[in-house]
Coordinates of N, CA and C in Angstrom, one line a residue:
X1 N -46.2 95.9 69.1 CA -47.2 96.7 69.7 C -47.3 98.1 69.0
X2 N -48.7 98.7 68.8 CA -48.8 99.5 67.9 C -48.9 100.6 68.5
X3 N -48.2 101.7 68.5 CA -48.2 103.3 69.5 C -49.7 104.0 69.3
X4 N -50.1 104.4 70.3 CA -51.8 105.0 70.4 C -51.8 106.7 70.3
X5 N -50.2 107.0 70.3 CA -50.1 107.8 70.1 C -50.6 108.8 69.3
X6 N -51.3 110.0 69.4 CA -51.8 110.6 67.8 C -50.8 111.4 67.3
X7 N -50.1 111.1 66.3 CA -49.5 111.8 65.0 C -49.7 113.0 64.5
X8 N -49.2 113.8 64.0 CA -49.3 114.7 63.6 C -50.0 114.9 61.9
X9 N -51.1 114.9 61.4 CA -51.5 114.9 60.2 C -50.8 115.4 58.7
X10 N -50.5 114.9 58.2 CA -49.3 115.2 56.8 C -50.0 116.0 55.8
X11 N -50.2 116.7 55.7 CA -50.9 117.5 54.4 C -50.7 117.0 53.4
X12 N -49.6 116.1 52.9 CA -49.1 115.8 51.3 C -49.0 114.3 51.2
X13 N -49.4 113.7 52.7 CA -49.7 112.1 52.1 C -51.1 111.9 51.8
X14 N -51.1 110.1 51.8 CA -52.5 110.2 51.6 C -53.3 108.9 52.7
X15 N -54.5 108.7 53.2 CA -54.5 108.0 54.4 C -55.9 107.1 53.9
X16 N -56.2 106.8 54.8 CA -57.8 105.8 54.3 C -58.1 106.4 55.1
X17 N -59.2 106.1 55.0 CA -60.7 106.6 54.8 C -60.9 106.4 56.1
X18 N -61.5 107.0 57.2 CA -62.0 106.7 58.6 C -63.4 106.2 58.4
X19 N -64.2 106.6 57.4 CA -65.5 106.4 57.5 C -65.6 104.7 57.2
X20 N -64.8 103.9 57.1 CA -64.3 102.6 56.6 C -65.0 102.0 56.0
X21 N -64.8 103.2 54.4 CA -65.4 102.3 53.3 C -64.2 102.3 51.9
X22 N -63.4 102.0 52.9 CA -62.0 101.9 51.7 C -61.9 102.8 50.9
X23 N -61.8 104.1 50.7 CA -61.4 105.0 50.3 C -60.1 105.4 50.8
X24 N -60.0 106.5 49.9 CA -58.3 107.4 50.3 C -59.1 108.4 50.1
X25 N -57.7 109.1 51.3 CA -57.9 110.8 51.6 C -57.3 111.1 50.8
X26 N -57.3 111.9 49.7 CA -56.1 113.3 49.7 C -56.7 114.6 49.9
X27 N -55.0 115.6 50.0 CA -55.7 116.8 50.4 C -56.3 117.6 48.9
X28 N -56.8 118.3 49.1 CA -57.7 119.6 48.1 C -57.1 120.4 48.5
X29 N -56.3 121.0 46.8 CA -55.1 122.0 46.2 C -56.1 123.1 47.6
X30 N -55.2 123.5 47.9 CA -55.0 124.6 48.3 C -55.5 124.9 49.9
X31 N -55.7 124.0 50.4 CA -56.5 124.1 51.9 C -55.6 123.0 52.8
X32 N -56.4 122.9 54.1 CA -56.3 122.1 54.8 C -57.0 121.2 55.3
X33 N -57.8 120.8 54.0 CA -59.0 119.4 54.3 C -58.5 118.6 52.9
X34 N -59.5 117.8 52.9 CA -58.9 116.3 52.8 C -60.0 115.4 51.9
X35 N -60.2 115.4 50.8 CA -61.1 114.7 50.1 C -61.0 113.1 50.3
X36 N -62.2 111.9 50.4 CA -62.6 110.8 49.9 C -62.7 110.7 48.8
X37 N -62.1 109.6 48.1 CA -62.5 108.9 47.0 C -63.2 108.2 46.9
X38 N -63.9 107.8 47.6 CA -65.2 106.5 47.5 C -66.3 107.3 48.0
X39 N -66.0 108.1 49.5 CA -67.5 108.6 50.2 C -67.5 109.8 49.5
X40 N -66.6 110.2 49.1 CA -67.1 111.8 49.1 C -67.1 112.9 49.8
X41 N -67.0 112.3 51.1 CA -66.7 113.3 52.1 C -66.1 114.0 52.6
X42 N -65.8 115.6 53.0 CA -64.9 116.6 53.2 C -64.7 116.4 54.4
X43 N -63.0 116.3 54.7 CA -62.6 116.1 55.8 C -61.7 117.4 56.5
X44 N -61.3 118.1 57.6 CA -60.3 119.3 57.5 C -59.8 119.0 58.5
X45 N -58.7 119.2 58.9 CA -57.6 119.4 59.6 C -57.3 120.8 60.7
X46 N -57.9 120.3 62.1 CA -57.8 120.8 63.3 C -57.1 120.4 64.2
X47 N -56.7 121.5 65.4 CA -56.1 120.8 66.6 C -54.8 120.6 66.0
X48 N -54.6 122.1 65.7 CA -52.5 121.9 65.2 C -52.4 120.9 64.3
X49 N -53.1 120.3 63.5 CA -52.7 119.2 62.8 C -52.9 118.0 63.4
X50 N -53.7 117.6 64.5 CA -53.7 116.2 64.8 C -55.0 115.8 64.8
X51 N -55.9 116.8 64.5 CA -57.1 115.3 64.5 C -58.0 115.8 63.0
X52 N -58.4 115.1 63.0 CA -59.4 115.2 61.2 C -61.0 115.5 61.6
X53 N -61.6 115.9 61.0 CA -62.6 116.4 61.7 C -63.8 116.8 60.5
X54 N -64.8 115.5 60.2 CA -66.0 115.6 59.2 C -66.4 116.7 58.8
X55 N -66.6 117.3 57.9 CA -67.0 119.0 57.6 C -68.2 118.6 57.4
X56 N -68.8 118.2 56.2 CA -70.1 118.0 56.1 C -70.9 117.0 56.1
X57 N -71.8 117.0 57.2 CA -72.8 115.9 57.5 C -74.1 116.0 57.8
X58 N -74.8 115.4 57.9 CA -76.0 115.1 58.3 C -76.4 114.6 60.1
X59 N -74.7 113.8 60.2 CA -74.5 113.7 61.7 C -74.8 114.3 62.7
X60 N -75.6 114.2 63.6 CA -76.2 115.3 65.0 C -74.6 116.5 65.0
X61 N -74.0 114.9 65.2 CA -72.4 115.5 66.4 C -71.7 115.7 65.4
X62 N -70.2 116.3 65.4 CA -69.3 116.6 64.7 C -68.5 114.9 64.6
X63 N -68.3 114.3 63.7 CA -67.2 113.5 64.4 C -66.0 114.0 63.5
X64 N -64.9 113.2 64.8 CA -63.4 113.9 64.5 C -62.5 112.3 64.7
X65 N -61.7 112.2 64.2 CA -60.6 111.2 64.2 C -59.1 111.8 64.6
X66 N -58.2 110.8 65.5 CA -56.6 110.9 65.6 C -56.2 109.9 64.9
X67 N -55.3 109.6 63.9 CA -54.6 109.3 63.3 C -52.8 108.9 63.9
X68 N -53.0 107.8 64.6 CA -52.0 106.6 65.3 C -50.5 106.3 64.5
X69 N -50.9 106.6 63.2 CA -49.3 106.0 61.9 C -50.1 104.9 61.7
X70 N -51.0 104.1 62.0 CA -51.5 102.9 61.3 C -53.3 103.0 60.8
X71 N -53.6 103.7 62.2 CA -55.0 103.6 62.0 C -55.7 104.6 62.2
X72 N -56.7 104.4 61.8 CA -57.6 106.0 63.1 C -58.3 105.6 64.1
X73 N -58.4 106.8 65.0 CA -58.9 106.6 66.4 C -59.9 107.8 66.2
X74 N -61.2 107.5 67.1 CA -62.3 108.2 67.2 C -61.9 109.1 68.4
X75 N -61.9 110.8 67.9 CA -61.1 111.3 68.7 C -62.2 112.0 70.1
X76 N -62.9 111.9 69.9 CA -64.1 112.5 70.7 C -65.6 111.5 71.0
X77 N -65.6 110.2 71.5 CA -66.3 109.3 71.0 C -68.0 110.2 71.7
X78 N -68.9 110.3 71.0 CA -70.2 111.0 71.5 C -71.1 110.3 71.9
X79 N -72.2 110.7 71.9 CA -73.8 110.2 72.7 C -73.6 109.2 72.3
X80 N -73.4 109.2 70.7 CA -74.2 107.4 69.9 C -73.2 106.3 70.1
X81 N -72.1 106.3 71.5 CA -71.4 105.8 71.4 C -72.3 105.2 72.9
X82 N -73.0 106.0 73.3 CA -73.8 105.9 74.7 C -75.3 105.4 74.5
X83 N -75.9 105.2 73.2 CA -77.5 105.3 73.4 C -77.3 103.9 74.0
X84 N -77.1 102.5 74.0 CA -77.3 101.8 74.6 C -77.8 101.4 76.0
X85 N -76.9 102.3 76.5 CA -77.1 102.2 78.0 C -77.6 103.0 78.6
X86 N -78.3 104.1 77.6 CA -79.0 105.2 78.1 C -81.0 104.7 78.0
X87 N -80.6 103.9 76.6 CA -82.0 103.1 76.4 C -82.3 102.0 77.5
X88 N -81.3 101.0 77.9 CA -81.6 100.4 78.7 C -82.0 100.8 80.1
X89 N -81.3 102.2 80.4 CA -81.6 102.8 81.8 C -83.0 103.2 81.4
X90 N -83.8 103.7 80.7 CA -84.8 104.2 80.5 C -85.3 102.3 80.6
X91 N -85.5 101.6 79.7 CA -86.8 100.7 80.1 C -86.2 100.0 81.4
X92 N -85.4 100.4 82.3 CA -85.3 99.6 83.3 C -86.4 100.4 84.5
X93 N -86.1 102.1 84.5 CA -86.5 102.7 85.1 C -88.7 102.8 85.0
X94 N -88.3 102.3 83.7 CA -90.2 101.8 83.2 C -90.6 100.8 83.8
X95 N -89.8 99.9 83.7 CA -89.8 98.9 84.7 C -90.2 98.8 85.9
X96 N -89.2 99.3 86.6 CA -89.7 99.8 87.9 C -90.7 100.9 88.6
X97 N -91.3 101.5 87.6 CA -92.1 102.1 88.0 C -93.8 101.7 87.3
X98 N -93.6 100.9 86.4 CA -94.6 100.8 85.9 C -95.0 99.1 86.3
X99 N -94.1 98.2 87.0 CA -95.1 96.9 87.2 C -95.8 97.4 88.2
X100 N -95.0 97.9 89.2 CA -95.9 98.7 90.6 C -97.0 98.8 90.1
X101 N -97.4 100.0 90.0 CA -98.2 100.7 89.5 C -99.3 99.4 88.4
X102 N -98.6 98.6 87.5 CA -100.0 97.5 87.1 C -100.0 96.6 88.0
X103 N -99.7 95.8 88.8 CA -99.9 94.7 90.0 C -101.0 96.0 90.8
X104 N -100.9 96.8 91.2 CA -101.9 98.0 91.9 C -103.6 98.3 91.5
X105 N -103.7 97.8 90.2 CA -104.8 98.4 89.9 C -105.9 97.7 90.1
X106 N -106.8 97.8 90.5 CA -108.0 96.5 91.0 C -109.0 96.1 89.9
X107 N -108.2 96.1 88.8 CA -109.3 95.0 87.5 C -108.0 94.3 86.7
X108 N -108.3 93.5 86.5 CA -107.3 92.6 85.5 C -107.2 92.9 84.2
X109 N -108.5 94.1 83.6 CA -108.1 94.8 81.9 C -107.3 95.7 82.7
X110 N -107.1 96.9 83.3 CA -106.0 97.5 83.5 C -104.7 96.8 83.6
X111 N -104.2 95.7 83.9 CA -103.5 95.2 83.9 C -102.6 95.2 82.6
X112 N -103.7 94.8 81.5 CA -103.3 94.4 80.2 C -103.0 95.4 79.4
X113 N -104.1 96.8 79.7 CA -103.9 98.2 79.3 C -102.0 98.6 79.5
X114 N -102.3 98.7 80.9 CA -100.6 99.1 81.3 C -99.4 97.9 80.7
X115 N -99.5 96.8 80.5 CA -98.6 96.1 79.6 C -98.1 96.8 78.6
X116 N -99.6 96.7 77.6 CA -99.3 97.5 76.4 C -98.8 98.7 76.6
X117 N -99.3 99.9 77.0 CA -98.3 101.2 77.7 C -96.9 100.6 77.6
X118 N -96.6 99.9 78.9 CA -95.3 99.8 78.5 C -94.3 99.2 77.7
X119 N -95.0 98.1 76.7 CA -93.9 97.9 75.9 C -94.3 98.9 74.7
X120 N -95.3 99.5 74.2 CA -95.0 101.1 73.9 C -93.9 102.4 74.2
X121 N -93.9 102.1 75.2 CA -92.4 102.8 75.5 C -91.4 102.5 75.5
X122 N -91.3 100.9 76.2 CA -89.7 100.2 75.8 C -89.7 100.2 74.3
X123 N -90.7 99.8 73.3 CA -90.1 100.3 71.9 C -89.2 101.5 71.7
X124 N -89.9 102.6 72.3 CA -89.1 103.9 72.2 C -87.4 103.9 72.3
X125 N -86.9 103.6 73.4 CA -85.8 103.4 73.5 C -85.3 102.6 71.8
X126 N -85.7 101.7 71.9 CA -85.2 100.5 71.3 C -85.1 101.0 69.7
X127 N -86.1 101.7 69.6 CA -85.9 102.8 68.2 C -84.8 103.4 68.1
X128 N -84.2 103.8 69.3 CA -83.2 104.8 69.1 C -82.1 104.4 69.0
X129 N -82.0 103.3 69.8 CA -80.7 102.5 69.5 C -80.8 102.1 68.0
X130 N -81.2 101.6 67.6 CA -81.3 101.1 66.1 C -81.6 102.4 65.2
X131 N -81.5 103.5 65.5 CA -81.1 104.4 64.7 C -80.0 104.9 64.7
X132 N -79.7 104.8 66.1 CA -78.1 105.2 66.5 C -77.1 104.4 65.5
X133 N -77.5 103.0 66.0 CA -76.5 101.9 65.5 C -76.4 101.6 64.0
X134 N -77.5 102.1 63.3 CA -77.2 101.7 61.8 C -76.6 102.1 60.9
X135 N -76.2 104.0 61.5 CA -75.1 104.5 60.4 C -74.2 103.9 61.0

């Protein structure tokens, strides 16, 4: 069994790559961050030395990693770890307020109107997950 423990980060080894595209870390002479060889990306060393922490991104959120002795662990998991269930609460709550509301209306083109409306919206969600999910 593998300890979940987070480790203390080593300045002078070298680790793979969290972004898991098979790279190695090493550190950059003279600091306390942490270069990729494959991504390229600046990594530094926060939290006394235990968690790693993306410097430069494009990413909304910060993301940061804890480092186990075997693997890394997502040390702060964020939103995009949530849009799923936040998109589904949104077209469920369309749902419920928007058949009402078309079963209600006394022509059968409104009917068809409000369809479209709402799977116009439930796209909305559905965008976001699939933007969330692709990086």
């Amino acid at each position: 069994m593998q300890s979940q423990k987070a480790h203390k980060i080593d300045l002078t080894q070298e680790y793979p790559c969290p972004c898991r595209r098979r790279g190695r870390l090493t550190q950059i002479a003279l600091t306390e961050a942490f270069g990729c060889s494959r991504c390229q990306q600046i990594f530094v060393v926060e939290d006394s030395g235990h968690m790693l922490e993306q410097l430069s991104t494009s990413y909304p959120y910060k993301r940061a990693w804890r480092w186990n002795g075997y693997q890394w662990s997502v040390a702060n998991p964020g939103l995009g770890e949530s849009y799923l269930p936040i998109a589904m609460g949104i077209i469920l709550v369309m749902l419920i307020i928007g058949l009402p509301l078309a079963l209600r209306s006394p022509s059968n083109s409104n009917i068809i109107l409000w369809a479209i409306v709402l799977l116009l919206l439930a796209l909305l969600p559905a965008l976001m997950v699939l933007l969330a999910y692709r990086r």
